[in-house]
PDB file of C-alpha atoms in Angstrom:
ATOM      1  CA  UNK A 214       0.104  -0.035  -0.041  1.00 55.00           C
ATOM      2  CA  UNK A 215       1.275   3.394  -1.109  1.00 61.00           C
ATOM      3  CA  UNK A 216      -1.440   6.105  -0.348  1.00 90.00           C
ATOM      4  CA  UNK A 217      -0.692   9.019   0.829  1.00 96.00           C
ATOM      5  CA  UNK A 218      -4.328  10.570   1.156  1.00 96.00           C
ATOM      6  CA  UNK A 219      -5.156  15.254   1.216  1.00 97.00           C
ATOM      7  CA  UNK A 220      -8.202  16.710   2.888  1.00 96.00           C
ATOM      8  CA  UNK A 221      -9.591  18.129   1.540  1.00 97.00           C
ATOM      9  CA  UNK A 222      -9.038  18.584  -1.663  1.00 95.00           C
ATOM     10  CA  UNK A 223     -10.625  21.680  -2.827  1.00 96.00           C
ATOM     11  CA  UNK A 224     -10.351  25.065  -0.554  1.00 96.00           C
ATOM     12  CA  UNK A 225     -11.535  29.093  -1.726  1.00 95.00           C
ATOM     13  CA  UNK A 226     -10.689  30.821   1.203  1.00 92.00           C
ATOM     14  CA  UNK A 227     -10.658  34.294   1.913  1.00 90.00           C
ATOM     15  CA  UNK A 228      -7.114  36.872   3.207  1.00 88.00           C
ATOM     16  CA  UNK A 229      -8.040  36.692   6.317  1.00 88.00           C
ATOM     17  CA  UNK A 230      -9.281  33.476   6.897  1.00 89.00           C
ATOM     18  CA  UNK A 231      -7.780  30.677   8.799  1.00 94.00           C
ATOM     19  CA  UNK A 232      -6.782  26.773   8.262  1.00 95.00           C
ATOM     20  CA  UNK A 233      -5.222  23.752   7.390  1.00 97.00           C
ATOM     21  CA  UNK A 234      -5.131  20.914   4.719  1.00 98.00           C
ATOM     22  CA  UNK A 235      -4.225  17.246   6.474  1.00 98.00           C
ATOM     23  CA  UNK A 236      -2.262  14.477   5.205  1.00 98.00           C
ATOM     24  CA  UNK A 237      -1.754  11.340   5.860  1.00 97.00           C
ATOM     25  CA  UNK A 238       0.067   8.178   5.555  1.00 97.00           C
ATOM     26  CA  UNK A 239       0.277   4.325   7.237  1.00 90.00           C
ATOM     27  CA  UNK A 240       3.202   2.804   5.426  1.00 94.00           C
ATOM     28  CA  UNK A 241       4.673   3.502   8.552  1.00 94.00           C
ATOM     29  CA  UNK A 242       6.718   6.229   6.698  1.00 95.00           C
ATOM     30  CA  UNK A 243       9.521   8.803   8.520  1.00 94.00           C
ATOM     31  CA  UNK A 244       9.957  11.692   6.324  1.00 93.00           C
ATOM     32  CA  UNK A 245       7.210  13.903   5.565  1.00 95.00           C
ATOM     33  CA  UNK A 246       6.614  16.698   2.944  1.00 94.00           C
ATOM     34  CA  UNK A 247       5.023  20.074   2.326  1.00 95.00           C
ATOM     35  CA  UNK A 248       5.469  21.057  -2.056  1.00 95.00           C
ATOM     36  CA  UNK A 249       3.544  23.206  -3.395  1.00 96.00           C
ATOM     37  CA  UNK A 250       3.278  23.375  -7.382  1.00 97.00           C
ATOM     38  CA  UNK A 251       2.560  26.605  -9.447  1.00 96.00           C
ATOM     39  CA  UNK A 252       0.630  25.775 -12.777  1.00 94.00           C
ATOM     40  CA  UNK A 253       3.115  24.203 -15.182  1.00 92.00           C
ATOM     41  CA  UNK A 254       5.861  24.158 -13.145  1.00 95.00           C
ATOM     42  CA  UNK A 255       7.939  21.486 -10.925  1.00 95.00           C
ATOM     43  CA  UNK A 256       6.884  20.814  -7.331  1.00 95.00           C
ATOM     44  CA  UNK A 257       8.982  23.921  -4.909  1.00 92.00           C
ATOM     45  CA  UNK A 258       9.389  21.722  -1.779  1.00 91.00           C
ATOM     46  CA  UNK A 259       8.165  23.870   1.237  1.00 93.00           C
ATOM     47  CA  UNK A 260       9.794  21.676   4.726  1.00 92.00           C
ATOM     48  CA  UNK A 261       9.931  18.182   5.056  1.00 91.00           C
ATOM     49  CA  UNK A 262      10.115  16.887   8.474  1.00 93.00           C
ATOM     50  CA  UNK A 263      11.851  13.665  10.036  1.00 91.00           C
ATOM     51  CA  UNK A 264      10.709  11.544  13.012  1.00 92.00           C
ATOM     52  CA  UNK A 265       8.043  13.971  12.843  1.00 92.00           C
ATOM     53  CA  UNK A 266      10.504  17.153  13.144  1.00 92.00           C
ATOM     54  CA  UNK A 267      10.937  19.725  10.469  1.00 90.00           C
ATOM     55  CA  UNK A 268      14.686  19.420   9.311  1.00 82.00           C
ATOM     56  CA  UNK A 269      13.431  21.485   6.560  1.00 74.00           C
ATOM     57  CA  UNK A 270      12.172  24.341   5.983  1.00 76.00           C
ATOM     58  CA  UNK A 271      12.720  26.123   2.808  1.00 75.00           C
ATOM     59  CA  UNK A 272      11.826  30.223   4.035  1.00 83.00           C
ATOM     60  CA  UNK A 273       8.781  29.404   3.415  1.00 91.00           C
ATOM     61  CA  UNK A 274       6.876  33.208   5.043  1.00 92.00           C
ATOM     62  CA  UNK A 275       4.838  32.110   8.450  1.00 92.00           C
ATOM     63  CA  UNK A 276       1.521  32.354   6.745  1.00 94.00           C
ATOM     64  CA  UNK A 277       2.064  28.622   6.868  1.00 96.00           C
ATOM     65  CA  UNK A 278       2.869  26.545   9.508  1.00 95.00           C
ATOM     66  CA  UNK A 279       3.375  22.974   9.450  1.00 96.00           C
ATOM     67  CA  UNK A 280       2.788  20.132  12.123  1.00 96.00           C
ATOM     68  CA  UNK A 281       3.196  16.563  12.407  1.00 95.00           C
ATOM     69  CA  UNK A 282       0.846  16.131  15.609  1.00 94.00           C
ATOM     70  CA  UNK A 283       2.745  11.855  15.197  1.00 92.00           C
ATOM     71  CA  UNK A 284       4.083  10.145  12.310  1.00 90.00           C
ATOM     72  CA  UNK A 285       1.615   9.641  10.168  1.00 95.00           C
ATOM     73  CA  UNK A 286      -0.382  12.876  10.153  1.00 97.00           C
ATOM     74  CA  UNK A 287       1.139  16.130   9.044  1.00 97.00           C
ATOM     75  CA  UNK A 288      -0.481  19.509   8.961  1.00 98.00           C
ATOM     76  CA  UNK A 289      -0.291  22.620   7.064  1.00 97.00           C
ATOM     77  CA  UNK A 290      -1.520  25.908   9.036  1.00 97.00           C
ATOM     78  CA  UNK A 291      -2.823  28.006   6.598  1.00 96.00           C
ATOM     79  CA  UNK A 292      -3.242  32.175   7.759  1.00 94.00           C
ATOM     80  CA  UNK A 293      -3.673  35.079   6.026  1.00 93.00           C
ATOM     81  CA  UNK A 294      -2.987  33.610   2.617  1.00 93.00           C
ATOM     82  CA  UNK A 295      -2.519  36.077  -0.555  1.00 95.00           C
ATOM     83  CA  UNK A 296      -3.859  35.208  -3.489  1.00 95.00           C
ATOM     84  CA  UNK A 297      -0.418  34.305  -4.841  1.00 95.00           C
ATOM     85  CA  UNK A 298      -0.958  31.197  -2.264  1.00 96.00           C
ATOM     86  CA  UNK A 299      -3.061  29.442  -5.198  1.00 97.00           C
ATOM     87  CA  UNK A 300      -1.885  26.713  -5.916  1.00 97.00           C
ATOM     88  CA  UNK A 301      -1.829  22.797  -5.664  1.00 97.00           C
ATOM     89  CA  UNK A 302      -0.128  21.903  -2.392  1.00 98.00           C
ATOM     90  CA  UNK A 303       1.325  18.348  -2.590  1.00 97.00           C
ATOM     91  CA  UNK A 304       2.457  16.494   0.389  1.00 97.00           C
ATOM     92  CA  UNK A 305       4.481  12.740  -0.157  1.00 96.00           C
ATOM     93  CA  UNK A 306       5.957  11.130   2.024  1.00 95.00           C
ATOM     94  CA  UNK A 307       9.225   8.086   2.265  1.00 93.00           C
ATOM     95  CA  UNK A 308      10.474   5.845   4.379  1.00 92.00           C
ATOM     96  CA  UNK A 309      13.244   7.834   5.664  1.00 87.00           C
ATOM     97  CA  UNK A 310      14.610  11.516   3.665  1.00 84.00           C
ATOM     98  CA  UNK A 311      16.298   9.525   0.633  1.00 77.00           C
ATOM     99  CA  UNK A 312      13.984   7.139  -0.180  1.00 85.00           C
ATOM    100  CA  UNK A 313      11.577   7.104  -3.015  1.00 90.00           C
ATOM    101  CA  UNK A 314       8.916  10.130  -1.777  1.00 93.00           C
ATOM    102  CA  UNK A 315       5.044   9.086  -2.327  1.00 94.00           C
ATOM    103  CA  UNK A 316       2.680  10.910  -2.999  1.00 95.00           C
ATOM    104  CA  UNK A 317      -0.701  12.436  -2.074  1.00 95.00           C
ATOM    105  CA  UNK A 318      -3.752  13.653  -4.524  1.00 94.00           C
ATOM    106  CA  UNK A 319      -2.593  16.809  -3.582  1.00 95.00           C
ATOM    107  CA  UNK A 320      -4.762  19.899  -2.046  1.00 97.00           C
ATOM    108  CA  UNK A 321      -5.619  21.856  -5.184  1.00 96.00           C
ATOM    109  CA  UNK A 322      -5.992  26.065  -2.940  1.00 97.00           C
ATOM    110  CA  UNK A 323      -8.304  29.194  -4.650  1.00 96.00           C
ATOM    111  CA  UNK A 324      -7.562  32.481  -1.893  1.00 95.00           C
ATOM    112  CA  UNK A 325      -9.531  34.955  -2.752  1.00 93.00           C
TER     113      UNK A 325
ATOM    114  CA  UNK B  23      24.240  23.328  -6.528  1.00 69.00           C
ATOM    115  CA  UNK B  24      21.953  20.462  -8.142  1.00 74.00           C
ATOM    116  CA  UNK B  25      20.408  21.215 -11.542  1.00 92.00           C
ATOM    117  CA  UNK B  26      17.458  18.711 -13.670  1.00 96.00           C
ATOM    118  CA  UNK B  27      17.179  19.251 -17.025  1.00 97.00           C
ATOM    119  CA  UNK B  28      13.267  18.162 -19.019  1.00 97.00           C
ATOM    120  CA  UNK B  29      14.919  19.983 -22.627  1.00 94.00           C
ATOM    121  CA  UNK B  30      11.381  19.478 -24.004  1.00 97.00           C
ATOM    122  CA  UNK B  31       8.736  21.297 -22.552  1.00 96.00           C
ATOM    123  CA  UNK B  32       5.814  19.530 -24.589  1.00 97.00           C
ATOM    124  CA  UNK B  33       5.847  16.350 -26.970  1.00 97.00           C
ATOM    125  CA  UNK B  34       3.416  15.637 -29.350  1.00 97.00           C
ATOM    126  CA  UNK B  35       2.784  12.245 -31.040  1.00 97.00           C
ATOM    127  CA  UNK B  36       0.356   9.176 -32.410  1.00 97.00           C
ATOM    128  CA  UNK B  37      -0.710   5.963 -30.379  1.00 97.00           C
ATOM    129  CA  UNK B  38       1.630   4.146 -30.926  1.00 97.00           C
ATOM    130  CA  UNK B  39       4.521   6.009 -31.731  1.00 97.00           C
ATOM    131  CA  UNK B  40       7.505   5.362 -29.720  1.00 97.00           C
ATOM    132  CA  UNK B  41       8.906   8.045 -27.304  1.00 98.00           C
ATOM    133  CA  UNK B  42      11.756   9.340 -25.717  1.00 98.00           C
ATOM    134  CA  UNK B  43      12.283  11.546 -23.096  1.00 98.00           C
ATOM    135  CA  UNK B  44      16.152  13.070 -22.416  1.00 98.00           C
ATOM    136  CA  UNK B  45      16.837  14.292 -18.925  1.00 98.00           C
ATOM    137  CA  UNK B  46      20.274  15.770 -18.055  1.00 98.00           C
ATOM    138  CA  UNK B  47      21.404  16.774 -14.211  1.00 96.00           C
ATOM    139  CA  UNK B  48      24.448  18.176 -12.718  1.00 94.00           C
ATOM    140  CA  UNK B  49      25.697  17.345  -8.687  1.00 91.00           C
ATOM    141  CA  UNK B  50      28.321  17.051  -7.353  1.00 88.00           C
ATOM    142  CA  UNK B  51      28.403  14.092  -5.688  1.00 87.00           C
ATOM    143  CA  UNK B  52      28.784  11.371  -5.812  1.00 88.00           C
ATOM    144  CA  UNK B  53      26.168   9.241  -4.542  1.00 88.00           C
ATOM    145  CA  UNK B  54      22.123  10.033  -5.519  1.00 90.00           C
ATOM    146  CA  UNK B  55      19.622   8.869  -6.783  1.00 91.00           C
ATOM    147  CA  UNK B  56      17.415   9.632 -10.085  1.00 94.00           C
ATOM    148  CA  UNK B  57      13.927   9.577 -10.463  1.00 95.00           C
ATOM    149  CA  UNK B  58      10.350   9.471 -12.562  1.00 97.00           C
ATOM    150  CA  UNK B  59       7.418  10.739 -12.060  1.00 97.00           C
ATOM    151  CA  UNK B  60       4.483  11.033 -13.996  1.00 97.00           C
ATOM    152  CA  UNK B  61       0.882  13.567 -13.004  1.00 97.00           C
ATOM    153  CA  UNK B  62      -1.465  13.065 -14.679  1.00 94.00           C
ATOM    154  CA  UNK B  63      -4.307  16.003 -15.207  1.00 90.00           C
ATOM    155  CA  UNK B  64      -5.525  14.754 -11.841  1.00 87.00           C
ATOM    156  CA  UNK B  65      -2.352  15.848 -10.280  1.00 89.00           C
ATOM    157  CA  UNK B  66      -1.906  13.406  -8.499  1.00 90.00           C
ATOM    158  CA  UNK B  67       2.116  12.179  -9.553  1.00 94.00           C
ATOM    159  CA  UNK B  68       2.865   8.909  -9.683  1.00 95.00           C
ATOM    160  CA  UNK B  69       6.267   6.888  -8.276  1.00 95.00           C
ATOM    161  CA  UNK B  70       7.908   5.751 -11.954  1.00 96.00           C
ATOM    162  CA  UNK B  71      12.078   4.542 -11.069  1.00 94.00           C
ATOM    163  CA  UNK B  72      14.596   5.555  -8.894  1.00 93.00           C
ATOM    164  CA  UNK B  73      18.476   4.809  -9.767  1.00 92.00           C
ATOM    165  CA  UNK B  74      20.732   5.257  -7.528  1.00 90.00           C
ATOM    166  CA  UNK B  75      23.786   6.310  -8.895  1.00 91.00           C
ATOM    167  CA  UNK B  76      26.239   3.245  -8.515  1.00 90.00           C
ATOM    168  CA  UNK B  77      23.893   1.150 -10.448  1.00 87.00           C
ATOM    169  CA  UNK B  78      23.738   1.892 -14.218  1.00 85.00           C
ATOM    170  CA  UNK B  79      22.178  -1.197 -15.717  1.00 84.00           C
ATOM    171  CA  UNK B  80      19.793  -0.450 -17.967  1.00 86.00           C
ATOM    172  CA  UNK B  81      15.677  -1.061 -17.206  1.00 87.00           C
ATOM    173  CA  UNK B  82      12.361  -2.385 -18.410  1.00 88.00           C
ATOM    174  CA  UNK B  83       9.685  -2.545 -17.774  1.00 89.00           C
ATOM    175  CA  UNK B  84       6.546  -3.480 -19.805  1.00 93.00           C
ATOM    176  CA  UNK B  85       6.185  -0.399 -22.579  1.00 95.00           C
ATOM    177  CA  UNK B  86       8.448   1.976 -19.918  1.00 96.00           C
ATOM    178  CA  UNK B  87      12.551   1.618 -20.283  1.00 95.00           C
ATOM    179  CA  UNK B  88      15.336   3.655 -19.284  1.00 95.00           C
ATOM    180  CA  UNK B  89      18.883   4.410 -20.142  1.00 95.00           C
ATOM    181  CA  UNK B  90      20.660   6.192 -17.198  1.00 95.00           C
ATOM    182  CA  UNK B  91      24.785   7.153 -18.185  1.00 94.00           C
ATOM    183  CA  UNK B  92      26.841   8.089 -16.111  1.00 93.00           C
ATOM    184  CA  UNK B  93      29.030  10.041 -18.362  1.00 93.00           C
ATOM    185  CA  UNK B  94      26.329  11.890 -20.165  1.00 95.00           C
ATOM    186  CA  UNK B  95      25.451  13.112 -16.763  1.00 96.00           C
ATOM    187  CA  UNK B  96      21.903  11.890 -18.515  1.00 96.00           C
ATOM    188  CA  UNK B  97      18.801  10.049 -17.269  1.00 97.00           C
ATOM    189  CA  UNK B  98      15.975   9.397 -20.255  1.00 97.00           C
ATOM    190  CA  UNK B  99      12.539   7.743 -20.534  1.00 97.00           C
ATOM    191  CA  UNK B 100      11.454   5.952 -23.167  1.00 97.00           C
ATOM    192  CA  UNK B 101       7.224   5.147 -23.258  1.00 97.00           C
ATOM    193  CA  UNK B 102       6.957   1.808 -26.660  1.00 97.00           C
ATOM    194  CA  UNK B 103       3.707   1.827 -28.795  1.00 97.00           C
ATOM    195  CA  UNK B 104       2.287   4.647 -26.843  1.00 97.00           C
ATOM    196  CA  UNK B 105      -1.179   5.206 -25.951  1.00 97.00           C
ATOM    197  CA  UNK B 106      -3.074   8.492 -24.680  1.00 96.00           C
ATOM    198  CA  UNK B 107      -2.899   7.223 -21.630  1.00 96.00           C
ATOM    199  CA  UNK B 108       0.024   8.124 -21.545  1.00 97.00           C
ATOM    200  CA  UNK B 109       0.226  11.714 -21.631  1.00 97.00           C
ATOM    201  CA  UNK B 110       0.711  13.307 -18.680  1.00 97.00           C
ATOM    202  CA  UNK B 111       3.740  15.294 -17.492  1.00 98.00           C
ATOM    203  CA  UNK B 112       6.238  13.064 -17.301  1.00 98.00           C
ATOM    204  CA  UNK B 113       9.161  15.327 -14.256  1.00 98.00           C
ATOM    205  CA  UNK B 114      12.559  14.215 -13.738  1.00 97.00           C
ATOM    206  CA  UNK B 115      13.887  14.234 -10.074  1.00 95.00           C
ATOM    207  CA  UNK B 116      17.876  14.188  -8.844  1.00 93.00           C
ATOM    208  CA  UNK B 117      18.649  14.475  -5.402  1.00 89.00           C
ATOM    209  CA  UNK B 118      21.846  13.665  -3.162  1.00 84.00           C
ATOM    210  CA  UNK B 119      22.839  11.149  -0.688  1.00 73.00           C
ATOM    211  CA  UNK B 120      24.158  14.137   1.668  1.00 67.00           C
ATOM    212  CA  UNK B 121      21.656  15.694   2.006  1.00 59.00           C
ATOM    213  CA  UNK B 122      19.226  14.349   3.928  1.00 56.00           C
ATOM    214  CA  UNK B 123      17.055  15.080   1.577  1.00 53.00           C
ATOM    215  CA  UNK B 124      17.064  18.699   1.129  1.00 58.00           C
ATOM    216  CA  UNK B 125      17.448  18.676  -2.674  1.00 67.00           C
ATOM    217  CA  UNK B 126      15.326  16.516  -3.333  1.00 81.00           C
ATOM    218  CA  UNK B 127      14.823  18.508  -6.878  1.00 89.00           C
ATOM    219  CA  UNK B 128      12.616  18.805  -9.230  1.00 94.00           C
ATOM    220  CA  UNK B 129      13.231  19.123 -13.600  1.00 96.00           C
ATOM    221  CA  UNK B 130      10.916  22.053 -14.892  1.00 97.00           C
ATOM    222  CA  UNK B 131       9.140  18.944 -16.743  1.00 97.00           C
ATOM    223  CA  UNK B 132       7.828  17.090 -19.638  1.00 98.00           C
ATOM    224  CA  UNK B 133       4.011  17.501 -21.689  1.00 98.00           C
ATOM    225  CA  UNK B 134       2.989  14.594 -23.301  1.00 98.00           C
ATOM    226  CA  UNK B 135       0.427  14.570 -25.351  1.00 97.00           C
ATOM    227  CA  UNK B 136      -0.180  11.501 -27.531  1.00 97.00           C
ATOM    228  CA  UNK B 137      -3.085  11.510 -29.737  1.00 96.00           C
ATOM    229  CA  UNK B 138      -4.872   9.207 -31.034  1.00 94.00           C
TER     230      UNK B 138
END
């Protein structure tokens, strides 16, 4: 089973809203990732969690706040986003960092 | 810094044609990993293959084959007898072993359209 699930599939939010994206995997993977993908561009790494600890933060604005409540869950809290933050947000997991990453279906976010 | 180049932005072929997607990479590390992912219109990235830098054996999986050549820093992907369902964006990616996951870099992608 190589399934990573993400909710919601679609999200529309205003610039003053607070929302959260959720990601879950039950493969026993110890590394989890958030990526942002704009249209016609490759995914860009945002955050890496390894053993539930944030190991990489690729200079992401503070309006994006990751959280890893346990080894199976990864959240991305959103607050005061800008229209340019509209994108596909992908979650991935791997056995360890450097191992093959398996991606979820993504959340399509639109910020109005 | 590592880098992945996919020179072909878009390719269109007619069903049953063979097509090769090019990937050229740059890295200073001796240990690294190369990947290919497929992203259909639904958006989910689907893992296709992973190779490490010490394994230059070419690989075939059904209609898919991969040619890894360290001498030219290339990791090309060929689809034989293409089908409409192969239409997607294909990403080549590189991960360096010494950077603890922070340098998982995708190439810009190649959009493949297979016409019936």
